[in-house]
CSV table of C-alpha atoms in Angstrom, one decimal:
chain,number,residue,atom,x,y,z
I,256,MET,CA,-143.9,90.5,55.0
I,257,ASN,CA,-146.2,91.9,57.7
I,258,ASN,CA,-149.8,92.6,57.0
I,259,LYS,CA,-149.9,96.3,58.0
I,260,ILE,CA,-151.2,99.0,55.6
I,261,LEU,CA,-150.9,102.7,56.1
I,262,ILE,CA,-153.8,104.5,54.6
I,263,ALA,CA,-152.6,108.1,54.2
I,264,ASP,CA,-155.6,109.5,52.3
I,265,ASP,CA,-159.4,109.6,52.5
I,266,ILE,CA,-160.9,106.4,51.0
I,267,HIS,CA,-164.2,104.6,51.2
I,268,SER,CA,-164.4,102.2,54.2
I,269,ILE,CA,-165.3,99.3,51.9
I,270,PHE,CA,-161.5,98.9,51.2
I,271,ILE,CA,-160.8,98.4,54.9
I,272,GLU,CA,-163.6,96.0,55.4
I,273,GLN,CA,-162.6,93.8,52.5
I,274,VAL,CA,-158.8,93.7,53.0
I,275,GLU,CA,-159.1,93.2,56.7
I,276,ALA,CA,-161.4,90.2,56.0
I,277,ALA,CA,-158.5,88.9,53.9
I,278,GLY,CA,-156.0,89.2,56.7
I,279,TYR,CA,-154.6,92.7,56.5
I,280,LYS,CA,-154.5,95.2,59.3
I,281,CYS,CA,-155.3,98.8,58.2
I,282,ASP,CA,-154.1,102.0,60.0
I,283,TYR,CA,-156.4,104.7,58.7
I,284,GLN,CA,-154.7,108.1,58.9
I,285,PRO,CA,-156.3,110.3,56.3
I,286,THR,CA,-155.0,113.5,57.8
I,287,ILE,CA,-151.4,112.4,58.1
I,288,LYS,CA,-148.7,114.7,56.6
I,289,LEU,CA,-145.7,113.7,54.6
I,290,ASP,CA,-143.2,114.4,57.3
I,291,GLU,CA,-145.3,112.3,59.7
I,292,ALA,CA,-145.7,109.5,57.2
I,293,LEU,CA,-141.9,109.4,56.7
I,294,GLN,CA,-141.4,108.7,60.4
I,295,ILE,CA,-143.6,105.6,60.5
I,296,ILE,CA,-143.8,104.2,57.0
I,297,GLY,CA,-141.0,101.8,57.7
I,298,ASP,CA,-143.4,99.8,59.9
I,299,TYR,CA,-145.8,99.0,57.0
I,300,SER,CA,-145.8,96.6,54.1
I,301,GLY,CA,-148.5,98.6,52.2
I,302,LEU,CA,-149.4,102.2,51.5
I,303,VAL,CA,-152.7,103.6,50.2
I,304,ILE,CA,-152.5,107.1,48.8
I,305,ARG,CA,-154.7,109.3,46.5
I,306,SER,CA,-152.9,112.6,45.7
I,307,LYS,CA,-151.8,114.0,49.0
I,308,PHE,CA,-148.1,113.5,48.3
I,309,ASN,CA,-145.7,112.0,45.8
I,310,VAL,CA,-144.5,108.5,46.5
I,311,ASP,CA,-140.9,109.3,45.4
I,312,LYS,CA,-137.5,107.9,46.2
I,313,LYS,CA,-137.5,109.6,49.6
I,314,VAL,CA,-140.7,107.9,50.6
I,315,ILE,CA,-139.7,104.5,49.1
I,316,ASP,CA,-136.3,104.6,50.8
I,317,ALA,CA,-138.0,105.3,54.1
I,318,ALA,CA,-140.0,102.1,53.7
I,319,PRO,CA,-137.6,99.1,53.3
I,320,GLY,CA,-140.5,96.7,54.0
I,321,LEU,CA,-142.9,98.2,51.5
I,322,HIS,CA,-144.4,95.5,49.2
I,323,PHE,CA,-147.2,97.4,47.5
I,324,VAL,CA,-148.7,100.9,47.0
I,325,CYS,CA,-152.4,101.3,46.1
I,326,ARG,CA,-153.4,104.6,44.5
I,327,ALA,CA,-157.1,105.4,44.8
I,328,GLY,CA,-157.4,106.8,41.3
I,329,ALA,CA,-156.8,106.1,37.7
I,330,GLY,CA,-153.2,107.0,37.2
I,331,LEU,CA,-149.9,106.5,38.9
I,332,ASP,CA,-148.2,109.8,38.0
I,333,ASN,CA,-147.6,110.7,41.7
I,334,ILE,CA,-145.6,107.5,42.2
I,335,ASP,CA,-142.0,107.0,41.0
I,336,GLU,CA,-143.0,103.9,39.0
I,337,ALA,CA,-139.5,103.0,37.8
I,338,TYR,CA,-137.9,103.2,41.3
I,339,ALA,CA,-140.8,101.3,42.9
I,340,THR,CA,-140.5,98.6,40.3
I,341,GLN,CA,-136.7,98.4,40.8
I,342,LYS,CA,-137.4,97.8,44.5
I,343,GLY,CA,-139.9,95.1,43.8
I,344,ILE,CA,-142.9,97.1,44.9
I,345,LYS,CA,-146.3,96.2,43.4
I,346,LEU,CA,-148.3,99.1,42.2
I,347,ILE,CA,-152.1,99.1,42.1
I,348,ASN,CA,-154.5,101.7,40.7
I,349,ALA,CA,-158.2,101.7,40.0
I,350,SER,CA,-159.0,103.0,36.6
I,351,GLU,CA,-162.0,100.7,36.3
I,352,GLY,CA,-163.4,102.3,39.4
I,353,ASN,CA,-164.0,105.8,37.9
I,354,MET,CA,-164.1,105.2,34.2
I,355,ASP,CA,-167.9,105.6,34.1
I,356,ALA,CA,-167.7,108.8,36.0
I,357,VAL,CA,-165.1,110.2,33.6
I,358,GLY,CA,-167.0,109.1,30.5
I,359,GLU,CA,-170.2,110.8,31.7
I,360,HIS,CA,-168.4,113.9,32.8
I,361,CYS,CA,-166.8,114.3,29.4
I,362,VAL,CA,-170.2,113.9,27.7
I,363,GLY,CA,-171.6,116.5,30.0
I,364,LEU,CA,-168.8,119.0,29.2
I,365,LEU,CA,-169.2,118.4,25.5
I,366,LEU,CA,-173.0,118.9,25.4
I,367,ALA,CA,-172.7,122.0,27.6
I,368,LEU,CA,-170.1,123.5,25.2
I,369,MET,CA,-171.9,122.6,22.0
I,370,ASN,CA,-175.2,124.1,23.3
I,371,ASN,CA,-173.9,127.2,25.2
I,372,PHE,CA,-175.6,126.0,28.4
I,373,PHE,CA,-173.6,128.1,30.8
I,374,THR,CA,-173.5,131.3,28.7
I,375,ALA,CA,-177.3,131.1,28.0
I,376,ASP,CA,-178.1,130.5,31.6
I,377,ALA,CA,-176.0,133.5,32.8
I,378,GLU,CA,-177.5,135.8,30.2
I,379,ILE,CA,-181.1,134.9,31.1
I,380,ARG,CA,-180.3,135.5,34.8
I,381,ALA,CA,-178.9,138.9,33.7
I,382,GLY,CA,-182.1,139.8,31.8
I,383,GLN,CA,-180.9,138.9,28.3
I,384,TRP,CA,-182.8,136.7,25.9
I,385,LYS,CA,-180.4,135.8,23.1
I,386,ARG,CA,-181.7,133.0,20.9
I,387,GLU,CA,-179.5,133.4,17.8
I,388,ALA,CA,-176.3,134.0,19.8
I,389,ASN,CA,-176.9,130.7,21.7
I,390,ARG,CA,-177.7,128.5,18.7
I,391,GLY,CA,-175.9,125.2,19.3
I,392,TYR,CA,-174.5,122.3,17.4
I,393,GLU,CA,-175.8,118.7,17.3
I,394,LEU,CA,-173.5,115.7,18.0
I,395,LYS,CA,-175.2,113.5,15.4
I,396,GLY,CA,-173.0,113.0,12.4
I,397,LYS,CA,-169.9,114.6,14.0
I,398,THR,CA,-166.5,112.8,14.3
I,399,VAL,CA,-165.1,112.5,17.8
I,400,GLY,CA,-161.4,111.9,18.0
I,401,ILE,CA,-160.1,110.2,21.2
I,402,ILE,CA,-156.4,110.1,22.2
I,403,GLY,CA,-155.8,107.2,24.4
I,404,TYR,CA,-158.1,104.1,24.4
I,405,GLY,CA,-157.7,102.7,27.8
I,406,PHE,CA,-160.5,102.4,30.4
I,407,MET,CA,-161.3,106.2,30.2
I,408,GLY,CA,-161.2,106.6,26.5
I,409,LYS,CA,-163.3,103.5,25.9
I,410,SER,CA,-165.8,104.6,28.5
I,411,PHE,CA,-166.2,108.0,26.8
I,412,ALA,CA,-166.7,106.2,23.4
I,413,LYS,CA,-169.3,103.9,24.9
I,414,LYS,CA,-171.2,106.8,26.4
I,415,LEU,CA,-171.3,108.4,23.0
I,416,SER,CA,-172.6,105.4,21.2
I,417,GLY,CA,-176.3,106.5,21.4
I,418,PHE,CA,-175.5,109.9,19.8
I,419,GLU,CA,-175.0,108.6,16.2
I,420,VAL,CA,-171.4,109.9,16.0
I,421,ASN,CA,-168.4,108.6,14.3
I,422,VAL,CA,-165.8,107.8,17.0
I,423,ILE,CA,-162.2,107.4,16.0
I,424,ALA,CA,-159.3,106.7,18.4
I,425,TYR,CA,-155.5,106.8,18.5
I,426,ASP,CA,-153.4,105.0,21.1
I,427,LYS,CA,-149.6,104.9,20.7
I,428,TYR,CA,-149.3,101.9,22.9
I,429,LYS,CA,-152.1,99.7,21.5
I,430,THR,CA,-153.0,98.2,18.1
I,431,GLY,CA,-156.0,96.2,17.0
I,432,PHE,CA,-158.4,97.7,19.5
I,433,SER,CA,-161.2,98.7,17.2
I,434,ASP,CA,-164.6,97.7,18.7
I,435,GLN,CA,-168.3,98.6,18.4
I,436,TYR,CA,-167.6,102.0,20.1
I,437,ALA,CA,-164.6,103.3,18.2
I,438,ARG,CA,-162.4,102.7,15.2
I,439,GLU,CA,-158.6,102.6,15.5
I,440,VAL,CA,-156.9,105.3,13.4
I,441,SER,CA,-153.6,107.1,13.0
I,442,MET,CA,-152.9,110.4,14.6
I,443,GLU,CA,-153.0,111.9,11.1
I,444,GLU,CA,-156.6,110.8,10.7
I,445,ILE,CA,-157.4,112.3,14.1
I,446,VAL,CA,-156.1,115.6,13.0
I,447,LYS,CA,-157.8,115.4,9.6
I,448,HIS,CA,-161.3,114.3,10.6
I,449,SER,CA,-162.1,115.3,14.2
I,450,ASP,CA,-164.9,117.7,15.1
I,451,VAL,CA,-164.2,116.9,18.7
I,452,LEU,CA,-160.9,116.0,20.4
I,453,SER,CA,-160.9,114.4,23.8
I,454,LEU,CA,-157.7,113.4,25.8
I,455,HIS,CA,-157.6,110.2,27.8
I,456,VAL,CA,-153.8,109.6,28.3
I,457,PRO,CA,-151.6,109.4,31.4
I,458,LEU,CA,-149.0,112.1,32.1
I,459,THR,CA,-145.6,110.9,30.9
I,460,ALA,CA,-142.5,112.4,29.4
I,461,GLU,CA,-144.1,111.7,26.0
I,462,THR,CA,-147.5,113.2,26.6
I,463,LYS,CA,-146.4,116.3,28.6
I,464,GLY,CA,-147.3,119.3,26.4
I,465,LEU,CA,-148.8,117.1,23.7
I,466,VAL,CA,-151.4,119.7,22.9
I,467,ASN,CA,-149.5,122.9,22.0
I,468,ASP,CA,-149.6,125.5,19.2
I,469,GLU,CA,-147.9,123.3,16.6
I,470,TYR,CA,-150.2,120.3,17.3
I,471,LEU,CA,-153.4,122.4,17.0
I,472,PHE,CA,-152.1,124.1,13.9
I,473,HIS,CA,-152.5,120.8,11.9
I,474,PHE,CA,-156.2,120.2,12.6
I,475,LYS,CA,-158.2,120.6,9.5
I,476,LYS,CA,-161.5,121.7,11.1
I,477,PRO,CA,-162.4,123.8,14.1
I,478,ILE,CA,-162.8,121.5,17.1
I,479,PHE,CA,-164.4,121.2,20.5
I,480,PHE,CA,-161.7,120.2,23.0
I,481,ILE,CA,-162.1,118.1,26.1
I,482,ASN,CA,-159.4,117.4,28.7
I,483,ALA,CA,-160.2,115.2,31.7
I,484,SER,CA,-156.9,113.4,31.7
I,485,ARG,CA,-154.0,115.4,33.2
I,486,GLY,CA,-153.5,119.2,33.0
I,487,LYS,CA,-149.9,119.2,31.8
I,488,VAL,CA,-150.8,117.2,28.7
I,489,ALA,CA,-152.3,120.4,27.2
I,490,GLU,CA,-150.8,123.8,27.3
I,491,VAL,CA,-153.4,126.4,28.4
I,492,LYS,CA,-151.8,129.1,26.3
I,493,ALA,CA,-152.2,127.0,23.2
I,494,ILE,CA,-155.8,126.3,24.1
I,495,LEU,CA,-156.5,130.1,24.5
I,496,ASN,CA,-154.6,130.8,21.2
I,497,GLY,CA,-156.7,128.2,19.5
I,498,ILE,CA,-159.9,129.8,20.8
I,499,ARG,CA,-158.8,133.3,19.6
I,500,GLN,CA,-157.9,131.9,16.2
I,501,GLY,CA,-161.2,130.0,15.8
I,502,LYS,CA,-159.5,126.6,15.8
I,503,ILE,CA,-161.1,125.7,19.1
I,504,LEU,CA,-164.9,126.4,19.2
I,505,GLY,CA,-165.0,125.6,22.9
I,506,ALA,CA,-162.9,123.9,25.6
I,507,GLY,CA,-164.1,121.8,28.5
I,508,LEU,CA,-161.2,121.5,31.0
I,509,ASP,CA,-161.4,119.4,34.1
I,510,VAL,CA,-157.7,119.6,34.6
I,511,LEU,CA,-155.1,122.4,34.2
I,512,GLU,CA,-151.4,122.7,34.1
I,513,VAL,CA,-151.5,124.3,37.5
I,514,GLU,CA,-154.3,123.4,39.9
I,515,LYS,CA,-155.7,124.7,43.2
I,516,PHE,CA,-155.5,128.2,44.6
I,517,PRO,CA,-153.6,130.4,45.2
I,518,ALA,CA,-151.2,129.0,42.7
I,519,LEU,CA,-153.8,128.9,39.9
I,520,ALA,CA,-154.7,132.6,40.3
I,521,ASP,CA,-151.0,133.5,39.9
I,522,GLN,CA,-150.8,132.1,36.4
I,523,GLU,CA,-150.5,134.7,33.6
I,524,TRP,CA,-153.1,132.9,31.5
I,525,PHE,CA,-155.7,132.5,34.3
I,526,ASP,CA,-157.4,135.8,33.9
I,527,GLU,CA,-158.1,135.2,30.2
I,528,LEU,CA,-159.1,131.6,30.9
I,529,LYS,CA,-161.7,132.5,33.5
I,530,HIS,CA,-163.3,135.3,31.5
I,531,SER,CA,-163.6,133.2,28.3
I,532,ASN,CA,-167.2,132.2,27.5
I,533,LYS,CA,-165.7,129.5,25.3
I,534,VAL,CA,-164.3,127.6,28.3
I,535,ILE,CA,-166.0,125.4,30.9
I,536,LEU,CA,-163.9,124.6,34.0
I,537,THR,CA,-164.3,121.9,36.6
I,538,PRO,CA,-161.9,121.3,39.5
I,539,HIS,CA,-160.5,117.9,38.6
I,540,VAL,CA,-163.6,116.0,39.6
I,541,ALA,CA,-164.4,114.0,36.4
I,542,GLY,CA,-163.6,110.8,38.1
I,543,TRP,CA,-164.7,111.8,41.6
I,544,THR,CA,-168.4,111.0,42.0
I,545,PHE,CA,-170.2,109.7,45.1
I,546,ASP,CA,-170.4,106.4,43.2
I,547,SER,CA,-166.8,106.2,42.1
I,548,TYR,CA,-165.6,106.9,45.6
I,549,ARG,CA,-166.9,103.5,46.7
I,550,ARG,CA,-166.1,101.7,43.4
I,551,ILE,CA,-162.4,102.8,43.4
I,552,SER,CA,-162.0,101.3,46.9
I,553,GLU,CA,-163.7,98.1,45.8
I,554,VAL,CA,-161.4,97.7,42.8
I,555,MET,CA,-158.3,98.4,44.8
I,556,ALA,CA,-159.3,95.8,47.4
I,557,SER,CA,-160.0,93.1,44.9
I,558,LYS,CA,-156.7,93.7,43.1
I,559,LEU,CA,-154.8,93.6,46.3
I,560,ILE,CA,-156.5,90.5,47.6
I,561,ALA,CA,-155.8,88.8,44.2
I,562,LEU,CA,-152.1,89.4,44.6
I,563,ASN,CA,-152.2,87.0,47.6
I,564,LEU,CA,-149.2,88.6,49.3
I,565,ILE,CA,-150.0,87.3,52.8
I,566,GLY,CA,-148.2,84.0,53.1
């Protein structure tokens, strides 16, 4: 294989510094478009991408010499994993790089929801002083249910450890993962005991639409809901229905089924969503801090170097 890497997205320069020291040659083109990338990708053995375009069959077929793809983020959902694996392409992501950012962001969303921070702030700025209407809830003694106990789920649990909460976690693909931060339970126990529900799963055929009307119907108590995983895991209509029915006390959403404008504004549910004082929205930035920007690139570089692909 050659040692050339096409970097098709914005990443921290530490990645380039470290992999070039290991013998790679980086071509940094963060503004390149898909059609432009397709014309030159055949000259490279490696590709670094964030979320600019999907690394699908078309991209992979245009790159017969591709040996690895690095994604500067937690998931690989914009890469055709099955086809890449079939072609012998190594896939690298960097969940460890932004797990602390995600954990902290989720705690922030949860505290803001439980204490009406944004509503109270807006009311005071509008000349309203409503103490009773903004009385909040304490985390202490609550049960936090986590779906997915990988890097992100565990980070959130760890960040919660000083709040004297009971953290329970369900992961379909893991067993025996109970630790000092969370206790492994069944989905039935999540549904029965949770005061807070937080999602930390990748987007797959199985997780798409996981949170829908039927799923929320089975929860025994009203919940605060957090999603900083992938938007299509939770149906926005179901979340809004849950809020109207009192099943969801508040929702902190860093991700949505449809993201970015103008497409987001065209969704039939967006008007209700943006006017709800029970919802806090952030633009898919839970894992995207100034600190994680560097750390993600460091993790990717270390994983790539460890593969020792340069002979």
